[in-house]
Short mmCIF file of N, CA and C in Angstrom, two decimals:
data_model
loop_
_atom_site.label_atom_id
_atom_site.label_comp_id
_atom_site.label_asym_id
_atom_site.label_seq_id
_atom_site.Cartn_x
_atom_site.Cartn_y
_atom_site.Cartn_z
N MET A 2 105.67 -99.48 7.56
CA MET A 2 105.27 -100.54 6.67
C MET A 2 106.13 -101.78 6.94
N ILE A 3 105.49 -102.91 7.06
CA ILE A 3 106.19 -104.17 7.28
C ILE A 3 106.44 -104.81 5.91
N PRO A 4 107.71 -105.13 5.58
CA PRO A 4 108.00 -105.76 4.29
C PRO A 4 107.36 -107.14 4.19
N ALA A 5 106.92 -107.49 3.00
CA ALA A 5 106.32 -108.79 2.76
C ALA A 5 107.37 -109.75 2.23
N ILE A 6 107.13 -111.03 2.43
CA ILE A 6 108.02 -112.05 1.87
C ILE A 6 107.88 -112.00 0.36
N ALA A 7 109.01 -111.87 -0.35
CA ALA A 7 108.99 -111.67 -1.79
C ALA A 7 109.48 -112.89 -2.58
N THR A 8 110.00 -113.92 -1.90
CA THR A 8 110.51 -115.10 -2.61
C THR A 8 110.00 -116.37 -1.96
N ASP A 9 110.12 -117.46 -2.69
CA ASP A 9 109.93 -118.77 -2.09
C ASP A 9 111.12 -119.02 -1.17
N ILE A 10 111.07 -120.11 -0.45
CA ILE A 10 112.18 -120.48 0.43
C ILE A 10 113.42 -120.77 -0.43
N ILE A 11 114.56 -120.22 -0.02
CA ILE A 11 115.83 -120.42 -0.71
C ILE A 11 116.70 -121.29 0.20
N ALA A 12 117.06 -122.48 -0.27
CA ALA A 12 117.90 -123.39 0.51
C ALA A 12 119.35 -123.20 0.08
N LEU A 13 120.23 -123.06 1.06
CA LEU A 13 121.66 -122.85 0.79
C LEU A 13 122.50 -123.72 1.71
N SER A 14 123.65 -124.11 1.21
CA SER A 14 124.68 -124.74 2.02
C SER A 14 125.84 -123.75 2.03
N VAL A 15 126.16 -123.21 3.21
CA VAL A 15 127.14 -122.12 3.29
C VAL A 15 128.33 -122.51 4.15
N THR A 16 129.45 -121.84 3.87
CA THR A 16 130.69 -122.04 4.61
C THR A 16 131.08 -120.71 5.25
N ALA A 17 131.50 -120.75 6.49
CA ALA A 17 131.86 -119.54 7.23
C ALA A 17 132.84 -118.67 6.45
N GLY A 18 132.49 -117.40 6.28
CA GLY A 18 133.37 -116.42 5.64
C GLY A 18 133.37 -116.44 4.12
N VAL A 19 132.68 -117.39 3.50
CA VAL A 19 132.65 -117.47 2.04
C VAL A 19 131.35 -116.85 1.53
N ALA A 20 131.47 -115.74 0.80
CA ALA A 20 130.30 -115.01 0.31
C ALA A 20 129.44 -115.90 -0.59
N VAL A 21 128.14 -115.73 -0.49
CA VAL A 21 127.20 -116.45 -1.34
C VAL A 21 126.34 -115.42 -2.07
N THR A 22 126.23 -115.58 -3.38
CA THR A 22 125.42 -114.66 -4.20
C THR A 22 124.07 -115.30 -4.46
N ILE A 23 123.02 -114.56 -4.14
CA ILE A 23 121.66 -115.06 -4.32
C ILE A 23 121.00 -114.26 -5.44
N PRO A 24 120.86 -114.86 -6.64
CA PRO A 24 120.14 -114.17 -7.71
C PRO A 24 118.63 -114.25 -7.45
N HIS A 25 117.92 -113.22 -7.83
CA HIS A 25 116.47 -113.22 -7.62
C HIS A 25 115.81 -112.43 -8.74
N GLY A 26 114.54 -112.57 -8.89
CA GLY A 26 113.81 -111.87 -9.95
C GLY A 26 112.83 -110.85 -9.40
N ILE A 27 113.15 -110.30 -8.25
CA ILE A 27 112.22 -109.36 -7.61
C ILE A 27 112.13 -108.04 -8.37
N GLY A 28 113.24 -107.58 -8.94
CA GLY A 28 113.22 -106.36 -9.74
C GLY A 28 113.25 -105.07 -8.94
N ARG A 29 113.64 -105.15 -7.69
CA ARG A 29 113.77 -103.96 -6.84
C ARG A 29 114.83 -104.25 -5.79
N GLN A 30 115.21 -103.22 -5.06
CA GLN A 30 116.17 -103.40 -3.97
C GLN A 30 115.55 -104.33 -2.91
N ILE A 31 116.36 -105.16 -2.33
CA ILE A 31 115.89 -106.07 -1.30
C ILE A 31 115.68 -105.28 0.00
N ALA A 32 114.53 -105.48 0.63
CA ALA A 32 114.23 -104.80 1.89
C ALA A 32 114.88 -105.50 3.08
N GLY A 33 115.25 -106.77 2.89
CA GLY A 33 115.89 -107.53 3.95
C GLY A 33 115.79 -109.02 3.64
N TYR A 34 116.18 -109.82 4.60
CA TYR A 34 116.09 -111.27 4.45
C TYR A 34 115.76 -111.85 5.81
N LEU A 35 115.22 -113.04 5.81
CA LEU A 35 114.83 -113.69 7.05
C LEU A 35 115.28 -115.13 6.99
N VAL A 36 116.14 -115.52 7.92
CA VAL A 36 116.56 -116.92 8.02
C VAL A 36 115.46 -117.66 8.78
N ILE A 37 114.88 -118.68 8.13
CA ILE A 37 113.77 -119.38 8.76
C ILE A 37 114.15 -120.74 9.32
N TRP A 38 115.34 -121.23 8.93
CA TRP A 38 115.83 -122.52 9.44
C TRP A 38 117.33 -122.58 9.24
N ARG A 39 118.03 -123.21 10.17
CA ARG A 39 119.48 -123.42 10.02
C ARG A 39 119.87 -124.68 10.78
N SER A 40 120.85 -125.40 10.24
CA SER A 40 121.28 -126.65 10.85
C SER A 40 122.33 -126.44 11.94
N ALA A 41 122.91 -125.26 12.00
CA ALA A 41 123.93 -124.91 13.00
C ALA A 41 123.91 -123.39 13.17
N PRO A 42 124.50 -122.86 14.24
CA PRO A 42 124.54 -121.41 14.41
C PRO A 42 125.19 -120.73 13.19
N CYS A 43 124.47 -119.76 12.64
CA CYS A 43 124.96 -119.07 11.44
C CYS A 43 124.17 -117.78 11.25
N ASP A 44 124.87 -116.67 11.28
CA ASP A 44 124.27 -115.38 10.98
C ASP A 44 124.85 -114.91 9.65
N PHE A 45 124.22 -113.90 9.06
CA PHE A 45 124.68 -113.37 7.78
C PHE A 45 124.85 -111.86 7.88
N THR A 46 125.81 -111.34 7.12
CA THR A 46 125.94 -109.91 6.91
C THR A 46 125.92 -109.66 5.41
N VAL A 47 125.42 -108.52 5.02
CA VAL A 47 125.43 -108.14 3.61
C VAL A 47 126.86 -107.72 3.27
N GLN A 48 127.41 -108.29 2.20
CA GLN A 48 128.81 -108.03 1.86
C GLN A 48 129.06 -106.54 1.63
N ASN A 49 128.18 -105.88 0.87
CA ASN A 49 128.34 -104.45 0.59
C ASN A 49 126.96 -103.80 0.68
N PRO A 50 126.62 -103.20 1.83
CA PRO A 50 125.29 -102.61 1.99
C PRO A 50 124.96 -101.53 0.96
N ALA A 51 125.96 -100.90 0.36
CA ALA A 51 125.72 -99.85 -0.63
C ALA A 51 125.52 -100.41 -2.04
N ALA A 52 125.73 -101.69 -2.23
CA ALA A 52 125.62 -102.30 -3.57
C ALA A 52 124.17 -102.38 -4.04
N ASP A 53 123.99 -102.38 -5.33
CA ASP A 53 122.67 -102.53 -5.95
C ASP A 53 122.20 -103.98 -5.73
N SER A 54 121.10 -104.15 -5.02
CA SER A 54 120.59 -105.50 -4.74
C SER A 54 119.34 -105.82 -5.56
N SER A 55 119.12 -105.08 -6.65
CA SER A 55 117.90 -105.30 -7.44
C SER A 55 117.93 -106.58 -8.27
N LYS A 56 119.10 -107.19 -8.44
CA LYS A 56 119.20 -108.45 -9.19
C LYS A 56 119.82 -109.58 -8.38
N THR A 57 120.78 -109.24 -7.52
CA THR A 57 121.42 -110.24 -6.67
C THR A 57 121.67 -109.67 -5.29
N LEU A 58 121.75 -110.55 -4.32
CA LEU A 58 122.10 -110.17 -2.96
C LEU A 58 123.29 -111.02 -2.56
N VAL A 59 124.35 -110.39 -2.04
CA VAL A 59 125.55 -111.12 -1.64
C VAL A 59 125.63 -111.08 -0.11
N LEU A 60 125.58 -112.27 0.49
CA LEU A 60 125.63 -112.41 1.93
C LEU A 60 126.89 -113.17 2.34
N VAL A 61 127.41 -112.84 3.52
CA VAL A 61 128.58 -113.54 4.06
C VAL A 61 128.15 -114.22 5.36
N PRO A 62 128.23 -115.56 5.41
CA PRO A 62 127.81 -116.28 6.61
C PRO A 62 128.89 -116.29 7.69
N SER A 63 128.45 -116.33 8.95
CA SER A 63 129.39 -116.39 10.07
C SER A 63 129.72 -117.82 10.45
N GLY A 64 128.96 -118.77 9.95
CA GLY A 64 129.18 -120.17 10.29
C GLY A 64 128.98 -121.06 9.08
N THR A 65 129.25 -122.33 9.27
CA THR A 65 129.05 -123.33 8.22
C THR A 65 127.77 -124.09 8.55
N ALA A 66 126.82 -124.09 7.61
CA ALA A 66 125.52 -124.69 7.89
C ALA A 66 124.71 -124.86 6.62
N ASN A 67 123.63 -125.58 6.74
CA ASN A 67 122.59 -125.60 5.73
C ASN A 67 121.53 -124.65 6.24
N VAL A 68 121.04 -123.76 5.39
CA VAL A 68 120.06 -122.76 5.83
C VAL A 68 118.93 -122.66 4.83
N ARG A 69 117.83 -122.12 5.31
CA ARG A 69 116.70 -121.76 4.44
C ARG A 69 116.34 -120.33 4.82
N LEU A 70 116.21 -119.50 3.79
CA LEU A 70 115.86 -118.10 4.02
C LEU A 70 114.90 -117.60 2.96
N VAL A 71 114.29 -116.48 3.23
CA VAL A 71 113.44 -115.79 2.27
C VAL A 71 113.91 -114.34 2.16
N LEU A 72 113.68 -113.75 1.01
CA LEU A 72 114.00 -112.33 0.81
C LEU A 72 112.74 -111.51 1.00
N LEU A 73 112.90 -110.33 1.53
CA LEU A 73 111.78 -109.42 1.78
C LEU A 73 111.81 -108.28 0.79
#
């Protein structure tokens, strides 16, 4: 099964190594995320893969950039 996009586009301004918390109203565990645009090289890792992501998702960026992403 291919996960569907579950949110509108989320615009963020991130700093390398500084965790960002993304609140959402999906009501279930996040299946993933997709970066659709970035102003500079920047990847993300989930801060704690075992954490409950049914209300928020915490990502840690590898670079400093403006990004747009969607949650799956």
